[in-house]
Amino acid sequence: MTEQNDAITLSGVNKWFGDYHALRDIDMTVAHGERIVVCGPSGSGKSTLIRCVNALERHDDGTITVDGTELRDESSIDAIRSEVGMVFQQFNLFPHLTILQNLTLGPMKARGLSRGEAEARAMKYLERVRIPEQAHKKPSALSGGQQQRVAIARSLCMEPKIMLFDEPTSALDPEMISEVLDVIVDLADSGMTMIVVTHEMGFARRAADRMVFMDQGAIVETGTPEGFFENPQTERCRTFLNQIL
Ligand code: ADP
Ligand code: MG
């Protein structure tokens, strides 16, 4: 049963790619304002899990409910996508547009904002990610860390209720990781509901309410960051933590 204060509920979710069982009986609830960090070995289903939440992948079995709407048909998918922002490892900015144009496109097309309104909103979120001075440049003039902050601002311009991050720093040079994580921590502190797939365990300790460890398509372990790091319950989780810490 879905509680009214749940932002996301997955219940008995399964997903196959052909014969490959990519998600196994996933049960997971995210409360409004909760910050979840998902970790686990490569290929364990982390991306598939969060891609199912905004229907970039369709689940085969079980139910996914986002902010009270069950993911079913096209109209529910549209409704859910308009509430859920997603940031990927690759920034996917339009190279021929300025930063400001990248940020105003969605709000003008999908939200019906005027150019002036969209630009004001874009500047607000560029300030939030601490690069308002880059507004009139093209993406190629920015560092990777700056481009990823633009990608975050672009999502925020749609004013989502929920943000999903899929390894947002794994394509970045090491010296740029913290500037991006700091922005995500700020967002976490502001009360945004979020699921972050990351192996940045320092970030997880700062920002996560709850850790979810996946292996072979299943949620193997979940708990507070303290419990998770100090006292992992399964051998698989201990092995994983030993490899990355
Ligand atoms: P993770 O993000 O944890 O590294 P993924 O969710 O990307 O893992 O992938 C889980 C498994 O599903 C992997 O074995 C991957 O090869 C497989 N997979 C993911 N996407 C597809 C797809 N579109 N078609 C076929 N197999 C896929
Ligand atoms: Mg992945």
PDB file of C-alpha atoms and ligand atoms in Angstrom, residues 17-18 20-23 40-49 51 57 166-167 197 214, ligand 1:
ATOM      1  CA  PHE A  17      16.312  -7.828 -21.074  1.00  0.00           C
ATOM      2  CA  GLY A  18      15.469 -10.866 -23.206  1.00  0.00           C
ATOM      3  CA  TYR A  20      18.511 -11.640 -18.678  1.00  0.00           C
ATOM      4  CA  HIS A  21      16.821 -10.947 -15.347  1.00  0.00           C
ATOM      5  CA  ALA A  22      17.987  -7.372 -14.685  1.00  0.00           C
ATOM      6  CA  LEU A  23      15.747  -6.457 -11.709  1.00  0.00           C
ATOM      7  CA  GLY A  40      26.729  -1.877  -6.032  1.00  0.00           C
ATOM      8  CA  PRO A  41      28.975  -3.562  -8.579  1.00  0.00           C
ATOM      9  CA  SER A  42      28.885  -2.693 -12.257  1.00  0.00           C
ATOM     10  CA  GLY A  43      26.002  -4.508 -13.946  1.00  0.00           C
ATOM     11  CA  SER A  44      24.016  -4.938 -10.727  1.00  0.00           C
ATOM     12  CA  GLY A  45      20.988  -3.055 -12.102  1.00  0.00           C
ATOM     13  CA  LYS A  46      21.408   0.400 -10.552  1.00  0.00           C
ATOM     14  CA  SER A  47      20.825   2.323 -13.793  1.00  0.00           C
ATOM     15  CA  THR A  48      17.983   0.036 -14.793  1.00  0.00           C
ATOM     16  CA  LEU A  49      16.315   0.647 -11.428  1.00  0.00           C
ATOM     17  CA  ARG A  51      15.538   4.385 -15.399  1.00  0.00           C
ATOM     18  CA  GLU A  57      12.904   1.552 -19.278  1.00  0.00           C
ATOM     19  CA  ASP A 166      23.045   8.200 -12.395  1.00  0.00           C
ATOM     20  CA  GLU A 167      26.747   8.291 -11.524  1.00  0.00           C
ATOM     21  CA  VAL A 197      23.615   6.234  -7.902  1.00  0.00           C
ATOM     22  CA  MET A 214      22.381  -3.854  -5.147  1.00  0.00           C
TER      23      MET A 214
HETATM   24  P1  ADP B   1      24.594  -0.852 -13.416  1.00  0.00           P
HETATM   25  O1  ADP B   1      24.026   0.501 -13.658  1.00  0.00           O
HETATM   26  O2  ADP B   1      24.442  -1.338 -12.006  1.00  0.00           O
HETATM   27  O3  ADP B   1      26.026  -0.971 -13.865  1.00  0.00           O
HETATM   28  P2  ADP B   1      22.693  -1.661 -15.438  1.00  0.00           P
HETATM   29  O4  ADP B   1      21.382  -1.384 -14.824  1.00  0.00           O
HETATM   30  O5  ADP B   1      23.189  -0.702 -16.444  1.00  0.00           O
HETATM   31  O6  ADP B   1      23.776  -1.914 -14.290  1.00  0.00           O
HETATM   32  O7  ADP B   1      22.660  -3.072 -16.138  1.00  0.00           O
HETATM   33  C1  ADP B   1      22.240  -4.257 -15.475  1.00  0.00           C
HETATM   34  C2  ADP B   1      22.351  -5.412 -16.444  1.00  0.00           C
HETATM   35  O8  ADP B   1      21.402  -5.282 -17.471  1.00  0.00           O
HETATM   36  C3  ADP B   1      23.723  -5.512 -17.103  1.00  0.00           C
HETATM   37  O9  ADP B   1      24.073  -6.864 -17.205  1.00  0.00           O
HETATM   38  C4  ADP B   1      23.488  -4.900 -18.457  1.00  0.00           C
HETATM   39  O10 ADP B   1      24.357  -5.461 -19.416  1.00  0.00           O
HETATM   40  C5  ADP B   1      22.049  -5.271 -18.734  1.00  0.00           C
HETATM   41  N1  ADP B   1      21.409  -4.253 -19.585  1.00  0.00           N
HETATM   42  C6  ADP B   1      21.210  -2.959 -19.267  1.00  0.00           C
HETATM   43  N2  ADP B   1      20.569  -2.296 -20.238  1.00  0.00           N
HETATM   44  C7  ADP B   1      20.339  -3.218 -21.218  1.00  0.00           C
HETATM   45  C8  ADP B   1      19.691  -3.175 -22.495  1.00  0.00           C
HETATM   46  N3  ADP B   1      19.141  -2.041 -22.966  1.00  0.00           N
HETATM   47  N4  ADP B   1      19.653  -4.316 -23.209  1.00  0.00           N
HETATM   48  C9  ADP B   1      20.188  -5.457 -22.742  1.00  0.00           C
HETATM   49  N5  ADP B   1      20.799  -5.581 -21.538  1.00  0.00           N
HETATM   50  C10 ADP B   1      20.879  -4.476 -20.778  1.00  0.00           C
END
